[in-house]
Short mmCIF file of C-alpha atoms and ligand atoms in Angstrom, two decimals:
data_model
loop_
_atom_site.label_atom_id
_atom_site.label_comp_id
_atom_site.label_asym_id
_atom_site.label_seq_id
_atom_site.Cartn_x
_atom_site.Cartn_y
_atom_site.Cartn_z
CA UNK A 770 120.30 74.73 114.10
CA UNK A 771 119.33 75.49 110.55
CA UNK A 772 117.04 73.37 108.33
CA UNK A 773 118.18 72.94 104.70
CA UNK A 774 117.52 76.06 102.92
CA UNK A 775 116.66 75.45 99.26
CA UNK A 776 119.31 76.84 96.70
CA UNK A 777 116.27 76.37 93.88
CA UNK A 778 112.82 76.34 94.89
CA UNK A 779 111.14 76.31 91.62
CA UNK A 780 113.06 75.57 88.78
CA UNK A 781 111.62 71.68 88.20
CA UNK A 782 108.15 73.01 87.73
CA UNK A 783 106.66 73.98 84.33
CA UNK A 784 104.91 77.27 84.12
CA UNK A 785 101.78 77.80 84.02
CA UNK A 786 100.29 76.31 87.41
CA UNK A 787 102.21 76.45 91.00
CA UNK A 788 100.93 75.54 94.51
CA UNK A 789 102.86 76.38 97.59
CA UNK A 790 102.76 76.91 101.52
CA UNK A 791 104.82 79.41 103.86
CA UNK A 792 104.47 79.31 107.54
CA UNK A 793 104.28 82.96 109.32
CA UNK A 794 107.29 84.15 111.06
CA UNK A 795 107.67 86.06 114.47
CA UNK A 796 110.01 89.06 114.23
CA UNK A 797 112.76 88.92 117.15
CA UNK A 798 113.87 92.10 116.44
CA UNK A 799 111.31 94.03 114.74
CA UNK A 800 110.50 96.12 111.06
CA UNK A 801 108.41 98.83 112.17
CA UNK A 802 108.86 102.22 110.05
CA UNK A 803 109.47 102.30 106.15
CA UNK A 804 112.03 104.50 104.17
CA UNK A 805 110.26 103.80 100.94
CA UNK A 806 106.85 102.48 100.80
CA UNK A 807 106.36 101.78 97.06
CA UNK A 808 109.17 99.55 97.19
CA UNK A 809 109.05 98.04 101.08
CA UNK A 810 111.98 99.29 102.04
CA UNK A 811 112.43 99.10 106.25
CA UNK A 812 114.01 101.45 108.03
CA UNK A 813 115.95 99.44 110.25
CA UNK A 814 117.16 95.62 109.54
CA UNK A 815 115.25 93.24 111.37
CA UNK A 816 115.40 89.14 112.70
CA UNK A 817 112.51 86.45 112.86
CA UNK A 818 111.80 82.95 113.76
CA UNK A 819 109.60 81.34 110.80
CA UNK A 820 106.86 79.53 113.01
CA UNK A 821 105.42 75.55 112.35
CA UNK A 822 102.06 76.51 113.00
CA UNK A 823 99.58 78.29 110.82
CA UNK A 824 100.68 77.67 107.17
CA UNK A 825 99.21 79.10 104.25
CA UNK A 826 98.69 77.62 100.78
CA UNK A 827 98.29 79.24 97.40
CA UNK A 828 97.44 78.11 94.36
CA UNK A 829 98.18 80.87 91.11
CA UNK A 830 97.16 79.33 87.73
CA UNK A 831 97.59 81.29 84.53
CA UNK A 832 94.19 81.76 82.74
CA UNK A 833 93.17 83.30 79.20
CA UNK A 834 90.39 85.23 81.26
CA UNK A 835 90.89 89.08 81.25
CA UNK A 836 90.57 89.46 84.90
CA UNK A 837 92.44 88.08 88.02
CA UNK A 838 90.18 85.51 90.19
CA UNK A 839 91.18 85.57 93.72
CA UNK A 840 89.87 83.13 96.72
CA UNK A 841 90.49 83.58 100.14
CA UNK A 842 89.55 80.75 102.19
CA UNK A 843 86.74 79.61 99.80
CA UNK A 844 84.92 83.04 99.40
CA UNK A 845 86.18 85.59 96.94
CA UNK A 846 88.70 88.24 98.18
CA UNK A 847 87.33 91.70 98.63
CA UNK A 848 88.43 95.07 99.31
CA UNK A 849 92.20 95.86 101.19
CA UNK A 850 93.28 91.98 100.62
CA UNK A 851 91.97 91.79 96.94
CA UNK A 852 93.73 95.05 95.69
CA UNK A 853 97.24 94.13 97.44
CA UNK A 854 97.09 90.81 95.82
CA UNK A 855 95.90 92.18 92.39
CA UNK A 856 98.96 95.03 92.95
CA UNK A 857 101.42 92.29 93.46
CA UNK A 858 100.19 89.78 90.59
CA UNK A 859 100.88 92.96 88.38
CA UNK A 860 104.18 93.53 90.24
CA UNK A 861 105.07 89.69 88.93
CA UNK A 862 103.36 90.30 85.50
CA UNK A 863 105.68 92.99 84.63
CA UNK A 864 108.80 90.86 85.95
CA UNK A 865 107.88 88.02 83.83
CA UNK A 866 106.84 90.70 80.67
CA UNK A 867 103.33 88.57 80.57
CA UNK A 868 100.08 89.52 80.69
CA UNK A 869 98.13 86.19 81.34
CA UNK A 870 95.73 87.01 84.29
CA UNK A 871 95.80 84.47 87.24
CA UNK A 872 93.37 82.47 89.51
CA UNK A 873 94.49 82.59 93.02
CA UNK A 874 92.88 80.16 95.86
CA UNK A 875 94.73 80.73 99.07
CA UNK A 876 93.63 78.73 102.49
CA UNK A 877 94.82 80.73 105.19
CA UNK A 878 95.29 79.28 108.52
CA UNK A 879 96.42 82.05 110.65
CA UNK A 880 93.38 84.19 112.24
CA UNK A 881 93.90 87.36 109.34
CA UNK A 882 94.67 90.50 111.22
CA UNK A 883 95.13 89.85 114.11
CA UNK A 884 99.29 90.77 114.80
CA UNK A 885 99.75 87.16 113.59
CA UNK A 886 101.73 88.04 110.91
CA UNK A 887 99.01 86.64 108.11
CA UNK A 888 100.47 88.90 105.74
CA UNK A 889 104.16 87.66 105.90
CA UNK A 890 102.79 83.43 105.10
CA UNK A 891 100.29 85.05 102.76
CA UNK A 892 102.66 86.77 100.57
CA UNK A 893 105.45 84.48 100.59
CA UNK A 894 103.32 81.78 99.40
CA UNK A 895 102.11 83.92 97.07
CA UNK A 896 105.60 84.89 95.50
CA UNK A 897 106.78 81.74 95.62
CA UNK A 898 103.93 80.11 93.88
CA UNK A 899 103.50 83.21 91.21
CA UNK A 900 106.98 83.35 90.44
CA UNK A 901 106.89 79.63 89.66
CA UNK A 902 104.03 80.00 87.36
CA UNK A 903 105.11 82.92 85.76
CA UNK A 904 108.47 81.74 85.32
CA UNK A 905 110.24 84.17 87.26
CA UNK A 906 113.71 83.71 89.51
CA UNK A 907 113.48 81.10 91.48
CA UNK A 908 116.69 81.92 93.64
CA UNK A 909 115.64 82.56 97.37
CA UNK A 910 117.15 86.03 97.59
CA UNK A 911 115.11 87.12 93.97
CA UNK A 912 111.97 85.18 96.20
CA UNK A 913 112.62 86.91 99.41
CA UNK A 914 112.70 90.27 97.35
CA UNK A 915 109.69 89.78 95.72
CA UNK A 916 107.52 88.86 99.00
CA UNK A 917 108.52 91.74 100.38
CA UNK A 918 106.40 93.51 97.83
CA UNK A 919 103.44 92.17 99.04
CA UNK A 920 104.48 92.55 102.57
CA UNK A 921 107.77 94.06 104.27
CA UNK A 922 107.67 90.76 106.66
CA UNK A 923 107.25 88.35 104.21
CA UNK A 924 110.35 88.72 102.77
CA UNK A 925 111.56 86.87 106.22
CA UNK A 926 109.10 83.69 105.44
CA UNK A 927 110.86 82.63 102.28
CA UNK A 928 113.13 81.06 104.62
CA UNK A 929 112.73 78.57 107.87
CA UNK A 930 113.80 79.07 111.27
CA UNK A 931 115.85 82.33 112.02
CA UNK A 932 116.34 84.65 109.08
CA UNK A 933 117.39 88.38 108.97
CA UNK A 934 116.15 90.97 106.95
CA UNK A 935 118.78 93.90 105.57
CA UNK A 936 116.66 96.91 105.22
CA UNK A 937 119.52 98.06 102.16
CA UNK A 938 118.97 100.75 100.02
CA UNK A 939 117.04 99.74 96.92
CA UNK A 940 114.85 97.30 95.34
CA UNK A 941 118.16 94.85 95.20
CA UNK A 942 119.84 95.32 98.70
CA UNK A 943 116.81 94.80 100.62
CA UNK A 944 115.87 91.06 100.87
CA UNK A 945 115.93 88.06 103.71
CA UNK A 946 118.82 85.65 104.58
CA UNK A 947 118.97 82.65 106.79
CA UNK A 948 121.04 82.98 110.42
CA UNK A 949 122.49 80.25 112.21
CA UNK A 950 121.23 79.93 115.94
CA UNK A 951 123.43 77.04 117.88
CA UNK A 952 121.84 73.55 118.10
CA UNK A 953 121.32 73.95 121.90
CA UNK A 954 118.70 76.86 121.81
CA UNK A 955 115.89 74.83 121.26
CA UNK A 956 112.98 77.36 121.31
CA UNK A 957 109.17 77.56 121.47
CA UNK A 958 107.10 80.29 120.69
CA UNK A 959 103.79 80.12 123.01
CA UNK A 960 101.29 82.50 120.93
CA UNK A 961 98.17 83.69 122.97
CA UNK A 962 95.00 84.97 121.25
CA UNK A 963 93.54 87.59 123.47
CA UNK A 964 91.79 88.85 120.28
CA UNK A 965 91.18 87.44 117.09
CA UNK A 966 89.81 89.57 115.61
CA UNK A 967 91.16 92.48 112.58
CA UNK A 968 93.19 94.86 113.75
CA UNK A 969 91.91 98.74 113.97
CA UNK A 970 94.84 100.58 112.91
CA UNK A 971 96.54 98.18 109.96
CA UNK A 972 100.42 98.00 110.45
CA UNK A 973 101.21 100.39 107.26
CA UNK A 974 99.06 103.78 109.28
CA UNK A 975 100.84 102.87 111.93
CA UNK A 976 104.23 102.02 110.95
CA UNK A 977 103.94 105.75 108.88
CA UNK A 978 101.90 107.80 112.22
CA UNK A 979 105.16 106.60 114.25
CA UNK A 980 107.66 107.57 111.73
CA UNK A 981 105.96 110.97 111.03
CA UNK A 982 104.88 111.94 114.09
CA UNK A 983 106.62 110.11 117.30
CA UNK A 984 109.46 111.59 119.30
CA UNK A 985 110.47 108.18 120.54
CA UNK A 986 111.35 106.73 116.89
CA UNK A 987 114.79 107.66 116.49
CA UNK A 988 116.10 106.39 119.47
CA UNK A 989 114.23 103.26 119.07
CA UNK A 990 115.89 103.04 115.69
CA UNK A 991 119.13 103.42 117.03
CA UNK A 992 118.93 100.99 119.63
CA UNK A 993 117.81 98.31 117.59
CA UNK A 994 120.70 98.04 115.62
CA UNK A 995 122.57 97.21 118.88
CA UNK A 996 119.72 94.75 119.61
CA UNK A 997 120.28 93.05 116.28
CA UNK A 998 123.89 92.47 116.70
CA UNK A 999 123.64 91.12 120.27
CA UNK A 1000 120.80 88.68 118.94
CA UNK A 1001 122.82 87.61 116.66
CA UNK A 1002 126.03 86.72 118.68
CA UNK A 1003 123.08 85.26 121.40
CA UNK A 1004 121.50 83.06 118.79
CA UNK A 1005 124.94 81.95 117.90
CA UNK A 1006 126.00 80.96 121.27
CA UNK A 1007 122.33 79.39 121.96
CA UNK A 1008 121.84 81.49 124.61
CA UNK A 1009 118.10 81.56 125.38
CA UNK A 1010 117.54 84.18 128.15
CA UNK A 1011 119.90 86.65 126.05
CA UNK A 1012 117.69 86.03 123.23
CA UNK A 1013 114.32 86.46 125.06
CA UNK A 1014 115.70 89.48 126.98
CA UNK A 1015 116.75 91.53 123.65
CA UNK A 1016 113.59 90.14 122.08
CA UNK A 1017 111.41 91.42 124.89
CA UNK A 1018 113.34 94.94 124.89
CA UNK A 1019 112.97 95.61 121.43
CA UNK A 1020 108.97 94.94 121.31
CA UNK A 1021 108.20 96.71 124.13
CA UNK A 1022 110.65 99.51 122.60
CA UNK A 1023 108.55 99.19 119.41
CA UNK A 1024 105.08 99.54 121.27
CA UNK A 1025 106.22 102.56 123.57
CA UNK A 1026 107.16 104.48 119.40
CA UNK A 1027 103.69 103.86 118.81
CA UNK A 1028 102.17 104.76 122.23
CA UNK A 1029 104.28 108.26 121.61
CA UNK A 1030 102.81 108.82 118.26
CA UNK A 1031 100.27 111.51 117.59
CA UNK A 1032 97.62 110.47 118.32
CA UNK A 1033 98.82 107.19 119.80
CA UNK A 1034 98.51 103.48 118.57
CA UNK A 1035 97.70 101.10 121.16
CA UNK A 1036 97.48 97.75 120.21
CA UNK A 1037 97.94 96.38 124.05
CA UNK A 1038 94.70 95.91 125.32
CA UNK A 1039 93.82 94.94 128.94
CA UNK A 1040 94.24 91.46 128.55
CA UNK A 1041 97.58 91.59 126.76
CA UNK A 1042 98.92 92.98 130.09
CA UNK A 1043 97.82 89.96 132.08
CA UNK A 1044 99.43 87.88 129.97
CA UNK A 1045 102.81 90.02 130.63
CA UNK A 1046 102.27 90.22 134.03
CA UNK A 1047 101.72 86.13 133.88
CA UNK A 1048 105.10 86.01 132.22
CA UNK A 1049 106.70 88.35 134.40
CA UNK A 1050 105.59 85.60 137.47
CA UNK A 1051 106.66 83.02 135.60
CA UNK A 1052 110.02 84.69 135.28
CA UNK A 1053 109.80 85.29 139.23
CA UNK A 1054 109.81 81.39 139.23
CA UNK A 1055 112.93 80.50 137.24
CA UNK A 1056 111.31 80.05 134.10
CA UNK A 1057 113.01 81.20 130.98
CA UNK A 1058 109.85 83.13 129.37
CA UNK A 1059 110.04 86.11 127.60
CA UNK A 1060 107.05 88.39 125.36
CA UNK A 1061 107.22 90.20 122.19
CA UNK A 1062 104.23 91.44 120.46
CA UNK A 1063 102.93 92.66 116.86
CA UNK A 1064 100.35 95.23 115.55
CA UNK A 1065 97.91 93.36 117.82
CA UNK A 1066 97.40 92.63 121.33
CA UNK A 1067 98.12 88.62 121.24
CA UNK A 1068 100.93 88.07 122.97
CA UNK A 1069 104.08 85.70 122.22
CA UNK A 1070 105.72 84.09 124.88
CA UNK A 1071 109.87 83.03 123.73
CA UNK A 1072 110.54 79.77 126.67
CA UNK A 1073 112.71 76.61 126.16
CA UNK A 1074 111.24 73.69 124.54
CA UNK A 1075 110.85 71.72 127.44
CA UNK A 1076 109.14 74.78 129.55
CA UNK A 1077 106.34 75.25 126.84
CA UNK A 1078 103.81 73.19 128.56
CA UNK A 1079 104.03 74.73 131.71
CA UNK A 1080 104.28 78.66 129.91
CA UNK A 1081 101.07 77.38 127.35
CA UNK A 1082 99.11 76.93 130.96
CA UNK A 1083 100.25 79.57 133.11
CA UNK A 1084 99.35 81.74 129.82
CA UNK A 1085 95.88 80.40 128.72
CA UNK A 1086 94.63 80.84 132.39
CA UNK A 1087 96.03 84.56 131.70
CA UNK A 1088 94.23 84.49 128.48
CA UNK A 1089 91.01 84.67 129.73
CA UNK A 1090 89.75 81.78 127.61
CA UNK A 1091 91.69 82.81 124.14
CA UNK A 1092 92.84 80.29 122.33
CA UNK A 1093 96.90 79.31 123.42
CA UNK A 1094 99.31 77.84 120.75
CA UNK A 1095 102.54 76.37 120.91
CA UNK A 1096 105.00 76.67 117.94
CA UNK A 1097 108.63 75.85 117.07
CA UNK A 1098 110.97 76.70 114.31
CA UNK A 1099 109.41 76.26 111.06
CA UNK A 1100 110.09 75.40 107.33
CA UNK A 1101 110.73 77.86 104.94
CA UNK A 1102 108.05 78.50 102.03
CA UNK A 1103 108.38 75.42 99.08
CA UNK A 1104 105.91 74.70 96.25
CA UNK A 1105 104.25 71.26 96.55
CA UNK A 1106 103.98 68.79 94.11
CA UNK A 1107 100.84 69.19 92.37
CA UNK A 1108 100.43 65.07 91.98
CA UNK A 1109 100.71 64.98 95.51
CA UNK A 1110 98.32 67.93 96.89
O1 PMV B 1106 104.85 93.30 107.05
P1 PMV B 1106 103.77 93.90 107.90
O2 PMV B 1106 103.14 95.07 107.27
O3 PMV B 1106 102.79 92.84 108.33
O4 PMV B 1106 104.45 94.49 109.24
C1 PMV B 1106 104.85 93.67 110.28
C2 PMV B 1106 105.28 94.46 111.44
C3 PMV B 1106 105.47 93.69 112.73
O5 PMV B 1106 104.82 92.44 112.70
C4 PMV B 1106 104.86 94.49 113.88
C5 PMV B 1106 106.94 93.48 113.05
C6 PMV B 1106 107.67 92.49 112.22
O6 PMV B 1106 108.87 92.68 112.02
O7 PMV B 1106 107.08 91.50 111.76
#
């Protein structure tokens, strides 16, 4: 299974003006620790499944104002958000050798903050639809590159269903690629929102508290390269409950780093742990269902197509009310037709 990637993404459109949407992806086996972090370069190489829900669309036209405008969901963007974006517009600017400032409107479906990987559809969009106005590369590699700029996990939302990130050693080697899962696998993601709201500790503290300070790192590390080459082989042979059992290890791998870090970072609240435990029953049952989880305490639930119904219910009576979600492969980022928006 693998949806047409797009060898040119941009190169039909004039610059000057560029809308385009990205849909969030769910890492498989997870970036958590940098080796660079002016340039977003991951420690370890990681694999995602780009997601159908939640999609985020930005709009970047050039101006002949001195300043950039940016909107976020109708209101203008303020503080963290508004100095990454500004960052990464001047990232682009210097790419391009312009200086035209930019008006950004993004509409952001995915609750910010909340370990549902806002950042990764929010910056893909982003370089996809700045690089088109600006006139930048247009190649998905050059695209992937860029969003990682804004965000490490973007770089994995350039590109639809399962895609792998090489962590590499520069600015060049480190960049997103498309893998090829067999036609049979047929996934769903069931995402429960215990909590939707922003996240205490954002991912970058605690991606660098883990490196610097937590025991358990290194061996995670280690172990996750072995966890990326048996996903691989498992996605190849479509081999669900391979996939959802290297999936699950990894997370919870990732989590225990954190909980080891000084002072810890505990994103699993109380009600993420029902959810597991509702997974863990459903398991009991004979139902392929398997959790990862992000730098929040929502909880993602890998199952077979045709189980998601029955997972989405045993997990929002888990979820203590909190909204329940159920998502399948997804498109890679594109720029829309402005005639047609
Ligand atoms: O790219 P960031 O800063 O949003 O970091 C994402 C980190 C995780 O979501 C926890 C894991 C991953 O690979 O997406």
């Amino acid at each position: 299974m693998r949806s047409e990637q797009p060898t040119t993404l941009v190169r039909e459109h004039q610059t000057g003006t560029a809308t385009a949407v990205a849909h969030p992806n769910i890492a498989l086996i997870k970036y958590w620790g940098k080796s660079d972090e002016r340039l977003f370069l991951p420690r370890t190489d990681s694999l995602s499944m780009t997601l159908d829900i939640f999609p985020t669309t930005t709009r970047v036209q050039l101006t002949a104002g001195t300043q950039d405008t940016i909107t976020f969901n109708g209101a203008p963007a303020t503080g963290e958000a508004e100095r990454r974006i500004n960052a990464f517009l001047e990232l682009v600017r210097e790419r391009a050798g312009r200086t035209e400032r930019a008006v950004v409107d993004t509409e952001n479906t995915v609750p910010t903050g909340a370990g549902l990987a806002s950042s990764a559809s929010g910056f893909a969009a982003l370089a996809v639809a700045a690089a088109a106005a600006y006139g930048l590369d247009d190649d998905p590699r050059s695209l992937s590159r860029l969003a990682r700029r804004g965000s490490g996990s973007a770089s994995r939302s350039v590109y639809g269903d399962f895609a792998v990130w090489h962590a590499g050693t520069d600015d060049l080697s480190s960049y997103a690629e498309p893998v090829d899962a067999a036609a049979g696998l047929d996934p769903a993601l069931v995402v429960a929102v215990v909590n939707a709201g922003p996240k205490e500790v954002s991912s970058r503290e605690a991606m660098r508290r883990t490196v610097d300070t937590s025991p358990l790192y290194e061996p995670w590390a280690l172990s996750s390269t072995d966890d990326l080459t048996d996903m691989r082989a498992a996605l190849g042979r479509g081999d669900l409950a391979a996939v959802g059992e290297i999936a699950e290890r990894n997370a919870l791998g990732m989590h225990a780093t954190m909980l080891a870090a000084r002072p810890a970072v505990r994103y699993i609240s109380p009600a993420s742990l029902t959810v597991l435990d509702s997974v863990l029953q459903l398991r009991r049952s004979g139902v392929l269902a398997y959790v990862t989880m992000d730098a929040g305490p929502n909880v993602k639930v890998l199952c077979r197509r045709v189980d998601a119904d029955r997972v989405a219910e045993t997990v929002r009576a888990a979820a203590s009310g909190g909204a329940v979600h159920i998502a399948r492969p997804g498109p890679g980022a594109r720029l829309l037709d402005e005639d047609t928006r």
